[in-house]
Structure formats: C-alpha cells, structure tokens
Amino acid sequence: LRTENMSRHDKAAAATRCEARWPCSGGVSRAYWDICPDGWGLQAGGVCLAPSAYEGPCPVAVRLGGAAVLEKKRFEVTCGVTWRLVPGECQRDYASPCPAGWFEVLGRGGEVNCHAPEGYTGCNPIQRFDDLLPHEKRRWESLCSQRFPCLARDSCERDWDASCPAGWYMANGGVLCLAPPSYDGGCDTVLKASDTKQIDGKQMFEQKCGASWPCKGEHPSNRLQVQEDRIQDTTISRG
C-alpha cells in the first residue's frame, strides 16, 4: 500500500476498509469509552451527574449513555468539560473471554456469557465473544465504549481507586466483588469492597490472594453512583 500521496481522509478510509490502525501521533489521548466526563458521576439509565462545583452552561444531569465519540467531543466544547486523560495505554488481552469489568457466566455447553457492569447502557448487556477475532473485538470496543483487560500489569500505574481487583465483577453498587470462574487464588470468591478500602489493604490482598488491581485506564469508568435526587430528564444534544 503506497501512502505517500494519500490525504488524511484517504488514510482514514483505508484504515476502515483494511481494518488497520495508523500509529498514534503522540498527542493527548482521552478515555472516550467512559460514559461520563472526568469528575461526573454515572447514574442509572446512562445519566451523568455534574460535580457540585460545576458552573458550566449545561444542565447538571445529562444522559450520555450511548453517545458517540464525536458527540462527546462536542459536549466537551459546549459544556466546558473534558473526558479523563489516558495515563498510558497497556497492551490489551483479546484472548480474554470478557471485557474488563464484565462478569463471566459459564453456560451448560461450556460457552462464556459476559454480563455488563451495573449501570452500563451501551450495547447488549449480555454478550458472547467466543468466535470473535481480535480485530472484531477492537471494533466492538469502539462501538460499545468498553475495553478488554490489560495483558500484563507488572509495570503499569495501578488504579487503587477501583473497588475490585482486575477481572472481578463489581456487584450491589460496588459493595461486593465477585471473582471470575477461573479464579484459583485461594481466597473467598466474594469480597466486600469495604475490606480493602485503603491502598495497603488492596496490596495485602494482592499478595495473599493472587489477584491484582487494574491498571489506570484499564476499566472504563462505569461506576454507578446513587444520587437519584439530582437527575433530570435531559439528553445530549444531537444537533
């Protein structure tokens, strides 16, 4: 493929047609797979709730579930917000049966059904990825604003704000963490998030139980918050 005379439009079209990616330019990368802007809380139904200090021109509760990347970029400009920076992209594990933060449920025939995190309002909340190739999983990530887990966490910056270890499912609004069926670390498969609220407790759990906390940016920000009293029936502008 000769590219020296191709325009940016031609390169974008070639990438779509050939299911390939151009290298990163080294510019700022933001986590547009997150439903809400940085600092905003995710509510039921894909509604994003602004922090109390927000003084921008937009409503304090906006329905952003299912919004495309371009719509989120427009929302940034219009409302004076930003999505969080990606601290450093890890290599993704496309051999993983489920996306990061999704719960693995084994079917009778050995197939794996993946159940979405609480509060997720994008694509179908129950998915199967058994027959998808890596490039098909990457396309699904882009369409559904989710990510597959990191392949390794030895050198990444850990997300100690995460309630649960990597690969575990956050249930009951973040009160419980459920281990995946493949877990064999020797500890209970149900963890109370309050038991590892502090960083030192999470580090002790890693050492004792053979589980690790996710890298920063590994999980989309799908943490559901309970602040229903401020929710308004407002949707993102499609204009």
XYZ file of C-alpha atoms in Angstrom:
239
model
C 0.000 0.000 0.000
C 1.584 3.274 -1.119
C 0.667 6.097 1.249
C 2.998 8.990 0.434
C 0.359 10.822 -1.622
C -2.667 9.907 0.489
C -4.670 12.597 2.265
C -5.838 12.218 5.859
C -9.299 11.351 4.522
C -7.809 8.653 2.253
C -5.844 7.189 5.159
C -8.933 7.098 7.387
C -10.889 5.359 4.606
C -8.070 2.847 4.088
C -7.931 2.095 7.814
C -11.665 1.363 7.865
C -11.558 -0.702 4.668
C -8.492 -2.751 5.693
C -9.288 -2.982 9.424
C -5.905 -1.450 10.254
C -4.704 1.348 12.517
C -2.387 4.263 11.886
C 0.190 4.908 14.629
C -0.552 7.383 17.406
C 0.666 10.927 16.868
C 1.798 11.307 20.466
C -0.916 13.833 21.254
C -3.285 13.825 24.203
C -5.472 10.723 24.427
C -8.753 10.792 26.344
C -10.917 7.949 27.593
C -13.965 8.479 25.424
C -15.061 4.919 26.154
C -16.086 6.241 29.592
C -19.745 7.214 29.630
C -19.262 10.404 31.668
C -16.773 13.308 31.634
C -13.996 13.407 34.193
C -15.394 14.073 37.664
C -19.022 13.434 36.701
C -20.933 10.605 38.367
C -22.702 7.847 36.448
C -26.358 7.385 37.423
C -28.996 4.858 36.424
C -30.064 4.968 32.792
C -26.766 6.351 31.484
C -27.262 9.750 33.105
C -24.137 11.725 34.075
C -24.323 13.990 37.120
C -22.042 17.016 37.349
C -19.919 17.633 40.457
C -21.238 20.239 42.871
C -18.538 22.706 41.745
C -19.631 22.633 38.089
C -20.555 26.118 36.819
C -20.721 25.492 33.077
C -23.610 26.336 30.741
C -25.078 22.836 30.513
C -27.574 21.032 32.800
C -26.098 19.258 35.829
C -27.615 15.939 34.725
C -27.241 14.813 31.124
C -27.988 11.450 29.545
C -24.757 10.402 27.800
C -25.241 6.647 27.682
C -24.759 5.510 24.090
C -23.279 8.821 22.907
C -20.702 8.536 20.114
C -17.137 9.841 20.473
C -17.869 12.829 18.223
C -20.885 13.745 20.363
C -18.730 13.585 23.499
C -16.124 15.857 21.915
C -18.853 18.347 21.041
C -20.139 18.116 24.609
C -16.634 18.954 25.878
C -16.519 22.135 23.819
C -20.097 23.197 24.528
C -20.153 22.452 28.254
C -16.594 23.218 29.342
C -15.715 19.689 30.453
C -13.199 17.032 29.437
C -13.006 13.273 29.499
C -10.179 11.906 31.611
C -6.671 11.515 30.202
C -5.436 8.025 29.394
C -2.294 7.666 31.536
C -0.598 5.144 29.282
C -2.203 2.511 27.129
C -1.474 -1.106 28.039
C -1.444 -3.997 25.593
C -4.949 -5.444 25.590
C -5.684 -9.141 26.135
C -8.030 -10.062 23.306
C -7.856 -13.721 24.345
C -9.800 -12.798 27.480
C -13.328 -14.264 27.425
C -14.930 -10.969 28.545
C -14.240 -7.221 28.519
C -12.799 -5.566 31.620
C -15.334 -5.317 34.431
C -17.814 -7.749 32.843
C -18.913 -10.900 34.685
C -18.189 -14.337 33.219
C -21.085 -16.811 33.360
C -20.423 -20.328 32.096
C -23.183 -21.884 30.006
C -24.154 -25.541 30.006
C -22.152 -26.178 26.868
C -19.030 -24.506 28.226
C -19.640 -21.209 26.425
C -18.995 -17.962 28.290
C -21.708 -15.323 28.550
C -20.411 -11.887 29.538
C -22.672 -9.710 31.691
C -22.146 -5.943 31.617
C -21.291 -3.857 34.705
C -24.131 -2.300 36.657
C -25.176 0.988 35.092
C -23.921 0.140 31.591
C -26.400 1.319 28.947
C -24.472 0.928 25.699
C -24.748 -2.275 23.677
C -26.484 -5.509 24.650
C -25.675 -6.122 28.354
C -25.153 -9.850 27.714
C -22.571 -10.728 25.065
C -20.578 -13.701 23.785
C -17.115 -13.273 22.286
C -16.084 -16.909 21.767
C -15.944 -16.703 17.979
C -14.676 -13.126 17.558
C -11.178 -12.414 16.250
C -9.010 -9.685 17.863
C -9.829 -7.086 15.185
C -13.546 -7.818 15.654
C -13.183 -7.298 19.418
C -11.407 -3.989 18.811
C -14.278 -2.886 16.594
C -16.743 -3.898 19.326
C -14.731 -1.842 21.858
C -15.101 1.236 19.695
C -18.820 0.726 19.040
C -19.750 -0.122 22.634
C -17.375 2.140 24.625
C -15.776 -0.734 26.529
C -12.266 -2.227 26.726
C -10.762 -5.666 27.088
C -8.413 -6.132 30.072
C -4.689 -5.475 30.069
C -2.460 -8.385 29.128
C 0.017 -7.628 31.950
C 0.125 -5.285 34.963
C 3.738 -5.627 36.069
C 4.837 -2.138 35.051
C 1.641 -0.085 34.854
C 0.358 2.514 37.298
C -2.331 0.792 39.359
C -5.835 2.172 39.747
C -6.119 1.986 43.530
C -9.418 3.868 43.345
C -11.037 0.825 41.734
C -13.322 -1.035 44.134
C -12.475 -4.536 42.889
C -9.455 -6.491 41.619
C -8.965 -6.790 37.873
C -11.257 -9.405 36.384
C -13.639 -9.324 39.351
C -17.216 -8.123 38.961
C -18.465 -5.160 40.977
C -21.935 -6.017 42.330
C -24.543 -4.365 44.563
C -23.451 -0.863 43.600
C -19.820 -1.522 44.473
C -20.482 -3.216 47.822
C -19.322 -6.678 46.663
C -16.648 -8.004 44.311
C -17.283 -11.385 42.666
C -14.349 -13.467 41.414
C -14.413 -14.851 37.861
C -14.944 -18.620 37.398
C -11.240 -19.007 36.535
C -10.065 -17.618 39.896
C -7.996 -20.113 41.912
C -6.063 -17.795 44.221
C -7.125 -19.482 47.448
C -9.274 -16.687 48.946
C -13.038 -16.306 49.099
C -14.673 -15.669 45.747
C -16.854 -12.919 47.242
C -15.036 -9.873 48.606
C -16.537 -6.959 50.496
C -15.144 -3.812 48.919
C -15.048 -2.180 52.349
C -12.482 -4.789 53.462
C -9.932 -3.372 51.007
C -10.916 0.295 51.051
C -7.375 1.504 51.790
C -4.428 1.036 49.429
C -2.460 -1.066 51.909
C -5.435 -3.443 52.244
C -5.570 -3.852 48.471
C -1.839 -4.519 48.304
C -2.107 -7.137 51.046
C -4.985 -8.785 49.182
C -2.849 -8.918 46.020
C -0.025 -10.685 47.843
C -2.229 -13.089 49.781
C -4.885 -13.925 47.225
C -3.157 -13.944 43.855
C -5.242 -11.131 42.357
C -4.136 -7.731 41.088
C -5.749 -4.325 40.924
C -6.314 -2.954 37.400
C -4.057 -0.520 35.622
C -5.173 3.082 35.368
C -7.359 3.375 32.287
C -7.863 -0.397 32.067
C -11.525 -0.255 33.064
C -13.959 2.217 31.535
C -15.457 4.474 34.178
C -18.774 2.676 34.727
C -19.015 3.081 38.483
C -22.669 3.680 39.289
C -23.353 6.316 41.938
C -26.566 6.650 43.920
C -27.637 10.287 43.791
C -31.004 9.985 42.074
C -32.418 13.170 43.619
C -30.478 15.433 41.200
C -31.275 13.552 37.971
C -33.171 15.475 35.300
C -34.676 14.001 32.148
C -32.093 15.624 29.908
C -30.423 14.073 26.870
C -27.330 15.066 24.966
C -27.996 17.338 22.008
C -27.861 15.510 18.690
C -27.593 18.714 16.672
